[in-house]
Coordinates of C-alpha atoms in Angstrom, one line a residue:
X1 CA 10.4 -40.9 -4.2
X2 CA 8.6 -43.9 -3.5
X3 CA 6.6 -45.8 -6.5
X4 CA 2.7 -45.5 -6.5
X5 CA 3.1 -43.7 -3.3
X6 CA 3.6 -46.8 -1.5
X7 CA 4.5 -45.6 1.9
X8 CA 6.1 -47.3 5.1
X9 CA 4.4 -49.3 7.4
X10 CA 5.3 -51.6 10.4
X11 CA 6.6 -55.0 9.8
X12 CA 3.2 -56.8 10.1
X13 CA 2.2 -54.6 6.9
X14 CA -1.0 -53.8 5.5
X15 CA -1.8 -53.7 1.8
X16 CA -5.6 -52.0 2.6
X17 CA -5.1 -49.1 1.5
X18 CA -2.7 -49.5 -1.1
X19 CA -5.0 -51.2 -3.5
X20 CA -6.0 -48.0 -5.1
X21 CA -2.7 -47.9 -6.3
X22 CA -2.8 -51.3 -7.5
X23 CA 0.3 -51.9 -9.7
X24 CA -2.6 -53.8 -12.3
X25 CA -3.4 -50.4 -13.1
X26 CA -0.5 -49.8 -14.7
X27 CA -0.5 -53.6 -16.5
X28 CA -4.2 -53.0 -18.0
X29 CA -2.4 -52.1 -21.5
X30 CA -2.4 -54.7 -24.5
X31 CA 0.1 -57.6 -23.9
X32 CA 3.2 -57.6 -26.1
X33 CA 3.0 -60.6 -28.5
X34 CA 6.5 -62.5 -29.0
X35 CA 7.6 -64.9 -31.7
X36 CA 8.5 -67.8 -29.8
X37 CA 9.7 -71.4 -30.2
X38 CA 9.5 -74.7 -28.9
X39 CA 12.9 -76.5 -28.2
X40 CA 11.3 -79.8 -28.9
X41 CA 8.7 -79.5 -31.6
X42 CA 10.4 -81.7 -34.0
X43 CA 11.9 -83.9 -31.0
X44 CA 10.5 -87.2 -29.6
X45 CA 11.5 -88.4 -26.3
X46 CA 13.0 -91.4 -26.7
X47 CA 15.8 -88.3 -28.5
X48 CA 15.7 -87.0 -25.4
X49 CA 18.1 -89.4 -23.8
X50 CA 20.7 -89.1 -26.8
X51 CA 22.6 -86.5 -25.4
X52 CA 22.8 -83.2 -24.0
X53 CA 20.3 -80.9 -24.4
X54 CA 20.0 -77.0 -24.0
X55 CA 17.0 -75.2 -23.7
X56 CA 16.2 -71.6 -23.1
X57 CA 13.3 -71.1 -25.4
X58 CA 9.2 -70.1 -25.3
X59 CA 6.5 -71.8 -26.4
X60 CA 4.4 -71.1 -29.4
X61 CA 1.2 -72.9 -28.5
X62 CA -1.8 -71.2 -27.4
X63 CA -2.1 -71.2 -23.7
X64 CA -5.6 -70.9 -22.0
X65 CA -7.6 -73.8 -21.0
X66 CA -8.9 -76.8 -23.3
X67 CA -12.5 -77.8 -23.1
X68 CA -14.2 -79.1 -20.3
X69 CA -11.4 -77.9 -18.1
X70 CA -9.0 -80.2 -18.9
X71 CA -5.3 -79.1 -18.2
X72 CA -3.9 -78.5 -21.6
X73 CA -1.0 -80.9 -21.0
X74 CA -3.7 -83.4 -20.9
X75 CA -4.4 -82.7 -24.2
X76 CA -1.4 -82.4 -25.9
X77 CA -0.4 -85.9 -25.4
X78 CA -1.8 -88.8 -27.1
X79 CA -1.2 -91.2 -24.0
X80 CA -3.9 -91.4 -21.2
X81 CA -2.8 -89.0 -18.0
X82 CA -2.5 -91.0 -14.8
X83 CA -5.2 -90.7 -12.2
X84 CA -3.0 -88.8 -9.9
X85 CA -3.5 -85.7 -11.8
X86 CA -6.7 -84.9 -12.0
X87 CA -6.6 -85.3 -7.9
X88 CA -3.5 -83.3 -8.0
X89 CA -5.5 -80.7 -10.1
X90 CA -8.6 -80.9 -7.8
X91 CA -6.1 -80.5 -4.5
X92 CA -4.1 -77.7 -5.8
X93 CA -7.0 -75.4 -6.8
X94 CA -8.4 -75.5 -3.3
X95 CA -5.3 -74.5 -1.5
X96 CA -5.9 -71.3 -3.7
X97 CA -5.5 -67.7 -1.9
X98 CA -8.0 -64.9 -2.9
X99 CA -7.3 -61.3 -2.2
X100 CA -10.4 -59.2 -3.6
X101 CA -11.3 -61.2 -5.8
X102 CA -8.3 -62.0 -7.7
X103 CA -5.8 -64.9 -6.9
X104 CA -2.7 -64.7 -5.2
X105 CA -1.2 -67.3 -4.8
X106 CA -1.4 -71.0 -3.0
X107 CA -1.6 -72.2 0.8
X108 CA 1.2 -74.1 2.0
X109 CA -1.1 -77.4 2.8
X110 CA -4.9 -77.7 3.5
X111 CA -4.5 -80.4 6.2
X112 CA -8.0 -80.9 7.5
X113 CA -6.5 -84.2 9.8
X114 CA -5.2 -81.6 12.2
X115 CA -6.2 -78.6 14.2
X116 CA -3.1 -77.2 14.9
X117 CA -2.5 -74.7 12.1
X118 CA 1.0 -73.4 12.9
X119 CA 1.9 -71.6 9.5
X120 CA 1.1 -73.8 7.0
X121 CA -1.9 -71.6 6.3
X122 CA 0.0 -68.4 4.9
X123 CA 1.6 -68.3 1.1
X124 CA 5.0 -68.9 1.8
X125 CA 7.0 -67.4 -1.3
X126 CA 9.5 -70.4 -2.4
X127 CA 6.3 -72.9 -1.4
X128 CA 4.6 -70.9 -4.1
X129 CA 7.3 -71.4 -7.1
X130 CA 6.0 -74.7 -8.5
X131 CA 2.4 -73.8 -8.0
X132 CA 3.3 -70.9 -10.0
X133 CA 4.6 -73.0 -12.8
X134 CA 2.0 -75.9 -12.7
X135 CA -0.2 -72.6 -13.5
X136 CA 2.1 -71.3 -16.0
X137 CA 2.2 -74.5 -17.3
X138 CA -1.3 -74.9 -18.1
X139 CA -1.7 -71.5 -19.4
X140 CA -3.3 -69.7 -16.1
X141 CA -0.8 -66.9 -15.7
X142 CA -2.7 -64.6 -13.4
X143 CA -2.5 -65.9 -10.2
X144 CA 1.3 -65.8 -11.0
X145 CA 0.9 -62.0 -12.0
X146 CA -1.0 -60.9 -8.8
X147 CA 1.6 -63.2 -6.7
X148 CA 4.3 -61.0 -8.8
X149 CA 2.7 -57.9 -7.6
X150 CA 1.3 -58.5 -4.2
X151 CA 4.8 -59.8 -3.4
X152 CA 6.2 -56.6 -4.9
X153 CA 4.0 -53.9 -2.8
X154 CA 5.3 -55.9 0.5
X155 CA 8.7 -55.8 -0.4
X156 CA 8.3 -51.8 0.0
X157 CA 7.0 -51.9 3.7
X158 CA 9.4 -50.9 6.4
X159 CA 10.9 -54.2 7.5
X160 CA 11.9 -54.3 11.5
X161 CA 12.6 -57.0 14.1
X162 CA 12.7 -55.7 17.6
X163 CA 14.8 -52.5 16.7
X164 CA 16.7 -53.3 14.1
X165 CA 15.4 -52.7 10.3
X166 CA 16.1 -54.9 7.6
X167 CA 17.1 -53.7 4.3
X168 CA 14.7 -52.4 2.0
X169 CA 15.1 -54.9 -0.5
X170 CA 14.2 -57.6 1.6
X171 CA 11.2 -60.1 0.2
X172 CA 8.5 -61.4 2.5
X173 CA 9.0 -65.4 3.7
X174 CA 5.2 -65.8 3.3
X175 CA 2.0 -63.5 3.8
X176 CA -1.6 -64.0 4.8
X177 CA -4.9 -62.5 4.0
X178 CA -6.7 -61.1 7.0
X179 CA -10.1 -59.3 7.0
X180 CA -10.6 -56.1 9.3
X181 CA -14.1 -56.4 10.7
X182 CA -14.5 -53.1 11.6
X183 CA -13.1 -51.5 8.3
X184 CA -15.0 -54.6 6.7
X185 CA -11.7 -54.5 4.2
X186 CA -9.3 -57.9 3.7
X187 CA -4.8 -56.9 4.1
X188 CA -2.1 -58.7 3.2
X189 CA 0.1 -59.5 6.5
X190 CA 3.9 -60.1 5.8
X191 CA 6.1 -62.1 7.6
X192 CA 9.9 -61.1 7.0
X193 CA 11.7 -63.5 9.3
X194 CA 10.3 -61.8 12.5
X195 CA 7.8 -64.3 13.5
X196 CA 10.3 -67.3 11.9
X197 CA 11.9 -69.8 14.0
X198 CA 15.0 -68.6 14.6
X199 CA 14.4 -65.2 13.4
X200 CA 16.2 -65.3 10.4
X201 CA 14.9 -63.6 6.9
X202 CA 14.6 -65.7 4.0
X203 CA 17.6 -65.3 1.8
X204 CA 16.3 -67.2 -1.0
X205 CA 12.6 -65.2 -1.1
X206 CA 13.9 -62.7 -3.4
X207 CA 15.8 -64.7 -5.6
X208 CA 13.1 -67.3 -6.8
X209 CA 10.7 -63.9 -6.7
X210 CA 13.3 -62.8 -9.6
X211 CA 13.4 -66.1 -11.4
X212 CA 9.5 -66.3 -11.4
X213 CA 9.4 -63.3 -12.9
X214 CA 11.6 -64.1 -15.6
X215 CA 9.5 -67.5 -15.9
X216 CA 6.2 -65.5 -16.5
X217 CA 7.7 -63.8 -18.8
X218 CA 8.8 -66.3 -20.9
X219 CA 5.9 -68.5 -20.5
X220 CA 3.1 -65.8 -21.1
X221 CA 5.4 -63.5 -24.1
X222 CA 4.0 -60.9 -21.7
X223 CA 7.3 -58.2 -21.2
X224 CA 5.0 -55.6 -19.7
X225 CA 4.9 -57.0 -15.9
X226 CA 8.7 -56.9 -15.7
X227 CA 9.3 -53.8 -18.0
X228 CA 7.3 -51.4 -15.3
X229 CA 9.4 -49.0 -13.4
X230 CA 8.2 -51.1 -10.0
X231 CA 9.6 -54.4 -11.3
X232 CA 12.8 -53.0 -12.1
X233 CA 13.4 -51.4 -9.0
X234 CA 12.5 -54.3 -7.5
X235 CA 14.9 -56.5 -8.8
X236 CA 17.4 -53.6 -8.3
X237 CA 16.8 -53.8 -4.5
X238 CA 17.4 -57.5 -4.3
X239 CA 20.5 -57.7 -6.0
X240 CA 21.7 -54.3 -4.1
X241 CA 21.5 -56.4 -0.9
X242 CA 23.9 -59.0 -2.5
X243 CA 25.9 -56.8 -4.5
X244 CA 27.2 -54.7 -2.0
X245 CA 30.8 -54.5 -1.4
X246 CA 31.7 -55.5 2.2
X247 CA 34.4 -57.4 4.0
X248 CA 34.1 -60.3 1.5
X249 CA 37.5 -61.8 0.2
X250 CA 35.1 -64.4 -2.2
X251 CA 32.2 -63.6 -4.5
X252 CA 29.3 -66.1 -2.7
X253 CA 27.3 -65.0 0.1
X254 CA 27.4 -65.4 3.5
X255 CA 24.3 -66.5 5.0
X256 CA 22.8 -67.7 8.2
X257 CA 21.3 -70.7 9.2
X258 CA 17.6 -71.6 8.2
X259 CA 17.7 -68.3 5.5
X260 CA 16.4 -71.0 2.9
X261 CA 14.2 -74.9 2.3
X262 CA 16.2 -75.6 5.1
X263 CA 14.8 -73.4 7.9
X264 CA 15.9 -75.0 10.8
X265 CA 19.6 -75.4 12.5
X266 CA 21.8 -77.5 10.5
X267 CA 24.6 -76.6 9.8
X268 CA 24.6 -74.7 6.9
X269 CA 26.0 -71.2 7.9
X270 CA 28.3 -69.8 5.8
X271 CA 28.3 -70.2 2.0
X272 CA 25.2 -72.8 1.5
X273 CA 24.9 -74.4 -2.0
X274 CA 21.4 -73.8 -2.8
X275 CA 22.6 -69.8 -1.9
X276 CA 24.5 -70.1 -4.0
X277 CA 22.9 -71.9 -6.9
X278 CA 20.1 -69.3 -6.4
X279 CA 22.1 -66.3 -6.2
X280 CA 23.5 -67.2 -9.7
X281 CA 20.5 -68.8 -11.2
X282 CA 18.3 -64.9 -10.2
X283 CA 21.6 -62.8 -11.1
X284 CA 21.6 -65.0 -15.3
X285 CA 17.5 -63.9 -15.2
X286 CA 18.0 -60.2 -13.6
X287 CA 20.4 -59.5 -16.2
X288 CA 18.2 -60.8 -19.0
X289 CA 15.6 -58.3 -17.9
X290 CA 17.3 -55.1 -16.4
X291 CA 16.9 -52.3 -18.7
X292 CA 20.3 -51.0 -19.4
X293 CA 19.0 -47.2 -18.9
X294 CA 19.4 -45.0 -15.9
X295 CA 21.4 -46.7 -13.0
X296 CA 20.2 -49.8 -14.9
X297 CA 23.8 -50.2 -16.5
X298 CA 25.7 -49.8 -13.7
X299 CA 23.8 -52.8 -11.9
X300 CA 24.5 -54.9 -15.7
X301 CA 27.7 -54.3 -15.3
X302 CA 28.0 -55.0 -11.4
X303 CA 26.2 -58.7 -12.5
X304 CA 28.3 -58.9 -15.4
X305 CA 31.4 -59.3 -13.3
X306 CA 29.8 -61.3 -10.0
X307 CA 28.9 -63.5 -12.7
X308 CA 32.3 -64.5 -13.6
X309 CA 34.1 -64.6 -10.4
X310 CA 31.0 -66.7 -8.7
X311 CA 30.9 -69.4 -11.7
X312 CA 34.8 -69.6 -11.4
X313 CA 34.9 -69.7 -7.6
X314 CA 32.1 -72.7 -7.9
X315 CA 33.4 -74.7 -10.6
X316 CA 36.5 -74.8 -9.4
X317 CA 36.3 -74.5 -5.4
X318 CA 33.0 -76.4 -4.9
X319 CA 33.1 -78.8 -7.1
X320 CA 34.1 -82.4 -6.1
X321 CA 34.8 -85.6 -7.9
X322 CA 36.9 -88.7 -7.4
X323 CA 40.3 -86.7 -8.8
X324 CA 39.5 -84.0 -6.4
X325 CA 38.3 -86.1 -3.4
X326 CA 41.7 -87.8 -4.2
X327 CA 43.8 -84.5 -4.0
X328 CA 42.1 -83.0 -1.3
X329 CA 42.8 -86.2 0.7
X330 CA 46.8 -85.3 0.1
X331 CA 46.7 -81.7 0.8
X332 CA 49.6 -80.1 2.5
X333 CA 48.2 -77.7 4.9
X334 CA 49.5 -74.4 6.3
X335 CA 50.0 -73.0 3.1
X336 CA 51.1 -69.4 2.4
X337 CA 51.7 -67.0 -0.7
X338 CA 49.6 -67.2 -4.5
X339 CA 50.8 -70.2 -5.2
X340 CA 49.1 -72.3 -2.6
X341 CA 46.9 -75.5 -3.9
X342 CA 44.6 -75.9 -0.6
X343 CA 43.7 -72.0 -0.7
X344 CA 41.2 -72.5 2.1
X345 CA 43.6 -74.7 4.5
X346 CA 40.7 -77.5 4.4
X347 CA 42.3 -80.0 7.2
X348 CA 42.7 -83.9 5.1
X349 CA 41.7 -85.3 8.2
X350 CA 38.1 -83.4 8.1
X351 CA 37.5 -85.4 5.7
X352 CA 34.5 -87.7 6.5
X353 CA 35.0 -91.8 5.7
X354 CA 31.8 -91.9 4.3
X355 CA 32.4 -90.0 1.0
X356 CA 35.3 -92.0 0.1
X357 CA 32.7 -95.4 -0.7
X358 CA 29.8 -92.9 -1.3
X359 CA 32.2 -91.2 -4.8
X360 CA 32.1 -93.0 -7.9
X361 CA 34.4 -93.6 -10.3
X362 CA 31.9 -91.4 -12.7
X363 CA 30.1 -89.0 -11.0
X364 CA 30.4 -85.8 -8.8
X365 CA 28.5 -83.0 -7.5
X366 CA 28.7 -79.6 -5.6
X367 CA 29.3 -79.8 -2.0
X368 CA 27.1 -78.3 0.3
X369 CA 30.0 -75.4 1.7
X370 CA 32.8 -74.0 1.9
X371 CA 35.1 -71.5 3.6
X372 CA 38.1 -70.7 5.1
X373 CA 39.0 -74.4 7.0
X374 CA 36.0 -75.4 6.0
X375 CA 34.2 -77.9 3.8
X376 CA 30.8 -79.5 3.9
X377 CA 31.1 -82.5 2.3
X378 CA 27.2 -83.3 2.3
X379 CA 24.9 -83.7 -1.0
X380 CA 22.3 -81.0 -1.1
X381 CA 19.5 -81.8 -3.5
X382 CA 17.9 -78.1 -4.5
X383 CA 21.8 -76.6 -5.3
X384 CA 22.5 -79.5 -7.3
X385 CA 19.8 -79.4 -9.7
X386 CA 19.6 -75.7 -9.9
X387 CA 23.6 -75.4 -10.9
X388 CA 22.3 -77.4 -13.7
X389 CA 18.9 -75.4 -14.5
X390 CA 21.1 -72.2 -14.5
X391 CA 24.2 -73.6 -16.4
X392 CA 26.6 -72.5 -12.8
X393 CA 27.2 -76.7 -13.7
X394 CA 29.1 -76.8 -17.3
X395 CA 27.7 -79.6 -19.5
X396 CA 30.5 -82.3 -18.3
X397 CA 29.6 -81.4 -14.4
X398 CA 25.8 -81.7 -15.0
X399 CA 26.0 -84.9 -16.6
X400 CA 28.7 -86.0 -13.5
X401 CA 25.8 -84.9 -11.2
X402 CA 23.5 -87.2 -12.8
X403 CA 26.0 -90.2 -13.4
X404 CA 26.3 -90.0 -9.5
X405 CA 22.8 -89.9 -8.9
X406 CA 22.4 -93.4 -11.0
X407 CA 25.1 -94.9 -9.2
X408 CA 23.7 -93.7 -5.9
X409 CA 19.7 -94.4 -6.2
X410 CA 19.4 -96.4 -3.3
X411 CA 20.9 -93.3 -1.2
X412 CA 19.7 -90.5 -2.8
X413 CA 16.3 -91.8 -3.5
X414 CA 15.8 -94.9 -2.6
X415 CA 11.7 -95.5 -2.2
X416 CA 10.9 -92.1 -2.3
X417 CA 12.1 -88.9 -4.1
X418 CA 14.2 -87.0 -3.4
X419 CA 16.8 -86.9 -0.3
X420 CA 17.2 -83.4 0.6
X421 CA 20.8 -83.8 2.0
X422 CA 22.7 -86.4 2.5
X423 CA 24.0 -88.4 4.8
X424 CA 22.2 -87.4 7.9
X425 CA 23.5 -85.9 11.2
X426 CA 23.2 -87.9 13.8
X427 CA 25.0 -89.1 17.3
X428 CA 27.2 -86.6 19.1
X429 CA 27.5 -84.5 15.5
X430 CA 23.6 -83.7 15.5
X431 CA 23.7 -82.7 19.1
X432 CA 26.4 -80.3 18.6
X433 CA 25.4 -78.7 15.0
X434 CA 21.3 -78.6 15.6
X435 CA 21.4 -78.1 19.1
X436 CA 19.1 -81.3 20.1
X437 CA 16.6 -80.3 17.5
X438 CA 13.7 -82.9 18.1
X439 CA 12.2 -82.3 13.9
X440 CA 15.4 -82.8 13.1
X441 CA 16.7 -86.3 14.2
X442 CA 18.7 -88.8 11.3
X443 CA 17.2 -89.1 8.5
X444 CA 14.1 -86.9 8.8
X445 CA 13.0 -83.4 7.7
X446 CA 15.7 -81.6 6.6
X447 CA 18.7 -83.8 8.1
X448 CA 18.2 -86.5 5.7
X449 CA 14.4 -86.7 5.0
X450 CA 12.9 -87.4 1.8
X451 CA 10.8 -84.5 -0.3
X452 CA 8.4 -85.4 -2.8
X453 CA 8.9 -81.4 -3.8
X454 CA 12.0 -81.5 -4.9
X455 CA 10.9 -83.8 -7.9
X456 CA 10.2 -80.9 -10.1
X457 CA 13.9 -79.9 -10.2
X458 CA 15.0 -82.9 -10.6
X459 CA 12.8 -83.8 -13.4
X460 CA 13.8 -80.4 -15.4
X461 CA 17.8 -81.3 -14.2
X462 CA 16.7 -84.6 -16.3
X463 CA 15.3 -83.0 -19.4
X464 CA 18.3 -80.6 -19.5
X465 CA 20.6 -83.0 -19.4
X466 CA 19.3 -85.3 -22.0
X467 CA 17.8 -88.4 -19.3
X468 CA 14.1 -88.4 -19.3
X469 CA 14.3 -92.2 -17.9
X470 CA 15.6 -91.2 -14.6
X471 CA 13.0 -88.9 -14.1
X472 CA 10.3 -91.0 -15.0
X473 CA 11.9 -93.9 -12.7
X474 CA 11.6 -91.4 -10.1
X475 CA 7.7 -90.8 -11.0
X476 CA 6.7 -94.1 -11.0
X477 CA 7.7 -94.1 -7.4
X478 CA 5.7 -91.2 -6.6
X479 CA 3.0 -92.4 -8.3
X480 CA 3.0 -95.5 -6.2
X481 CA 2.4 -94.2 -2.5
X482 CA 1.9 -89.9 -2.8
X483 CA -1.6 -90.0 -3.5
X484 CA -2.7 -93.1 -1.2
X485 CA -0.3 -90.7 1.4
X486 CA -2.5 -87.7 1.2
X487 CA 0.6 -85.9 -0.5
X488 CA 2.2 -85.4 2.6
X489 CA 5.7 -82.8 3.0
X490 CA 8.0 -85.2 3.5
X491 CA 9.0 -88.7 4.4
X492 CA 11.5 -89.9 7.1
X493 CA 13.9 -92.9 6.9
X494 CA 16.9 -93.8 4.9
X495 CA 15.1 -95.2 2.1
X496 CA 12.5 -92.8 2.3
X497 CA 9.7 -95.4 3.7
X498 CA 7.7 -93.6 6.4
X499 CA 5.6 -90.4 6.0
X500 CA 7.5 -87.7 7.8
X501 CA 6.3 -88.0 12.0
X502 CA 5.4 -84.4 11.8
X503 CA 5.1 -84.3 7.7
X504 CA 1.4 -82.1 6.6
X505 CA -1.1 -83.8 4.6
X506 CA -1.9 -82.2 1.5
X507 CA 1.0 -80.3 1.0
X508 CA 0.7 -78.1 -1.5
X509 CA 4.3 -77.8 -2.7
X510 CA 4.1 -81.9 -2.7
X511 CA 0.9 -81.7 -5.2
X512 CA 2.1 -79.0 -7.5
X513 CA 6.0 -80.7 -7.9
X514 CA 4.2 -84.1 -8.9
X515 CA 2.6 -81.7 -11.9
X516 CA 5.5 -80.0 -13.0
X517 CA 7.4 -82.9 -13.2
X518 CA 4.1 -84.3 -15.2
X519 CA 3.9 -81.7 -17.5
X520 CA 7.7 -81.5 -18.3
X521 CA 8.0 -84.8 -19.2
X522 CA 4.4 -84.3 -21.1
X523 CA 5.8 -81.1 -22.8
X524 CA 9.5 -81.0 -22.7
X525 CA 9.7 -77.3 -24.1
X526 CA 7.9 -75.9 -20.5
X527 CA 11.8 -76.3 -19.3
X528 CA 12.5 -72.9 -21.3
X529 CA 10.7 -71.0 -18.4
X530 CA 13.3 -72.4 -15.9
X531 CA 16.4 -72.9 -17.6
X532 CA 18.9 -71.1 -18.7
X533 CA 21.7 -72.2 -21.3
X534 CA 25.6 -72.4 -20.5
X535 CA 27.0 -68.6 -21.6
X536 CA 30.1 -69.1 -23.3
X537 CA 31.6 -65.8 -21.8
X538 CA 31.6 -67.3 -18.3
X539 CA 32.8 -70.7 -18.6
X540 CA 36.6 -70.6 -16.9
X541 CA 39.3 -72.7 -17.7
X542 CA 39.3 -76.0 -15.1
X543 CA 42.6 -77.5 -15.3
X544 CA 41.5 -80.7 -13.7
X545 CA 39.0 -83.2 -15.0
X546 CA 35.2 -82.2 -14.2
X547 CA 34.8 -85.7 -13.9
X548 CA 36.4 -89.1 -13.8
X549 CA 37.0 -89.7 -17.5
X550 CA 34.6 -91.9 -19.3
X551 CA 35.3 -95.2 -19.5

């Protein structure tokens, strides 16, 4: 029996007339209130850069709205905010989405330099995460709620491209608001993958749908919203569609190309990083809000074991360093029985010559993929910095990932953050793996390009691990160019120079990372929403070093 009698409907679905049975209805009860604490109270941030640091708690400060509108991380601090952010502020509340009166979440951009709309005018569902937290943030939880919900409803619509359904479980990419004339009435439209380039369903919509959850829930105290019957189901249905035993000899997930950020041929088939990184990051928050009653244990107890196999298969498979680089370089090949060292008969030879100058001495990170035969020896931006929000990264591999990141600003960020992969493809290589793909030439968009987005992660990657200073290095260079840029999506050249030839003005994922990455560094205790600390249970035995050792 369906929830709320939410029924089928065709893949372009319609939320008209299920706002009787609004899922707010059921939410209209008093809010639980939550003891909660703030990691860094007591901590300044020069402290910050000591060492270390774990954080998975809430906040106790009032949230709501300081006067005369000012953000309430304005407020908090006794330094002047920089111009930016009251533009940033100004920007981001006009790309806002209304659906009967009540917010639902953020545009992708509001370019008014262009006609040519395309889909940048819809509320794409990862494009909405750091809006959501810039809200959270600055204590405005309800467009995140109605996001929650809206989202939610359209996950229950019957799903179908050409003939073939997808599974039930499957969240929206994006959706828009449409108003019926004749019914005089607004819908939600969906978009599961069918109308995508490449028609391919987004992979990763569900699993920052479950870690936004768990981010509301620890920012607001509010336990209510992921405690209904819907919620849970909800969450059950994602993780059914990864949990399901298959043909699968390892415990990552095969995916397609363009199922994530990276939307477009290139390369990334298989077993993707930021998948991966996701996958783990929304099974560690799933399991911290499942309700162990019903079939609720059975799915604990599913995670519960996924859990270990993924984080050993990753630390140990997926994890690369100058020891490893160094042993994979001398593999034998052609191995056969348990006892083989190069279990996935990766070919020496495949291994590309720049990586050998590009590894330091200390440093490492997680490569972009592997399988059988098969490693992608590319940096991937998003996978790295979540395997360090979500603890997948042990301490001594997060702080490698950062090492290499010092030693390699000029590559991986050079005049504007952040690289989203790199090297680039280009030559014969990015004929053959994005087909010709004219968005995609060296060292723009995603083969290579340069995302002011991705600063948000990065920034909480910095707080978790102790280094504030890197993050703010990488402000100040946001600070000198987004604005006068009209936030644009992305930038193109291998220091990061040129706004992106086909990059959006006033994209809104570009406006709302610049303010997370504010407010983090303003309030270092807004990292509890989107971290989670290393779990003891998990962490396997890695016989070599993580890293080089420390000289």
């Amino acid at each position: 029996m369906e929830p709320l009698g939410l029924r089928a409907v065709g893949s372009h679905c319609s939320l008209s007339e299920m706002d009787d049975l609004d899922l707010t209805r059921a939410l209209d009860k008093p809010r639980l209130k939550i003891e909660r604490k703030r990691s860094f109270d007591e901590r300044s941030m020069s402290e910050l850069s000591t060492g270390y640091s774990r954080h998975d708690g809430m906040h106790d400060s009032p949230r709501g709205r300081s006067v005369l509108d000012t953000p309430l991380s304005y407020a908090r601090n006794s330094f002047e905010p920089h111009p930016m952010m009251a533009e940033a502020w100004e920007a981001l509340r006009r790309s806002m989405v209304f659906f009967r009166g009540h917010p639902v979440g953020t545009l992708a951009a509001v370019d008014n330099t262009t006609d040519e709309v395309l889909n940048y005018d819809q509320v794409f569902v990862r494009d909405f995460v750091p809006s959501a937290l810039a809200f959270l943030m600055n204590g405005e939880s309800d467009i995140v709620k109605h996001f929650l919900l809206k989202t939610l409803q359209l996950q229950g619509s019957e799903k179908r491209v050409d003939r073939f359904k997808l599974g039930e479980g499957v969240m929206p990419a994006s959706f828009k608001v449409r108003h019926d004339p004749i019914r005089e009435k607004d819908h939600l439209v969906a978009d599961f993958g069918e109308t995508a380039i490449g028609r391919v369903a987004p992979v990763d919509s569900g699993f920052w749908w479950i870690i936004l959850l768990r981010a509301y829930t620890k920012s607001t105290g509010d336990l209510t919203l992921s405690e209904t019957p819907e919620c849970q189901k909800g969450m059950k249905l994602i993780l059914s569609l990864c949990l399901a035993e298959g043909f699968d000899t390892f415990p990552t997930l095969l995916c397609a190309d363009g199922c994530s950020m990276i939307d477009r041929r290139m390369g990334v088939y298989g077993y993707p990083i930021e998948i991966q990184a996701l996958f783990y990051m929304a099974l560690r928050c799933a399991l911290s809000m499942l309700k162990p009653d019903g079939d609720g244990r059975e799915v604990i107890e599913r995670i519960t074991k996924r859990l270990h196999a993924l984080s050993f298969h990753m630390r140990n498979y997926f994890w690369l360093d100058y020891q490893q680089l160094n042993d994979i370089y001398r593999y034998k090949t052609e191995e056969y029985s348990h006892t083989a060292v190069n279990k996935f008969n990766v070919m020496p030879d495949s291994i590309p010559e720049w990586v050998f100058d590009f590894m330091p001495l200390r440093g490492g990170y997680f490569v972009g993929n592997v399988g059988p035969a098969h490693m992608d020896f590319r940096w991937f931006a998003l996978g790295n910095c979540v395997s360090i929000l979500s603890s997948l990264a042990t301490p001594d591999q997060s702080m490698a990932i950062m090492d290499l990141l010092e030693h390699r600003w000029d590559e991986l960020v050079g005049e504007m953050p952040l690289k989203i992969c790199y090297p680039c493809l280009e030559g014969h290589e990015w004929r053959i793996v994005t087909g010709c793909d004219p968005k995609n030439t060296r060292w723009s968009y995603h083969n290579g390009g340069s995302w002011p987005v991705l600063l948000w992660q990065l920034t909480a990657a910095c707080i978790k691990t102790g280094r504030p200073q890197i993050a703010r290095r990488a402000i100040d260079l946001i600070e000198s160019r987004l604005h006068r840029d009209c936030w644009p999506e992305y930038y193109d050249g291998k220091l990061g120079r040129y706004v992106g030839k086909q990059a959006r003005k006033y994209q809104t994922w570009s406006i709302a990372g610049y303010l997370v990455a504010k407010m983090l560094l303003e309030d270092p205790s807004h990292i509890g929403m989107i971290s989670l600390e290393e779990d003891k249970l998990m962490k396997p035995v890695i016989k070599r070093s993580a890293s080089w050792p420390q000289l």
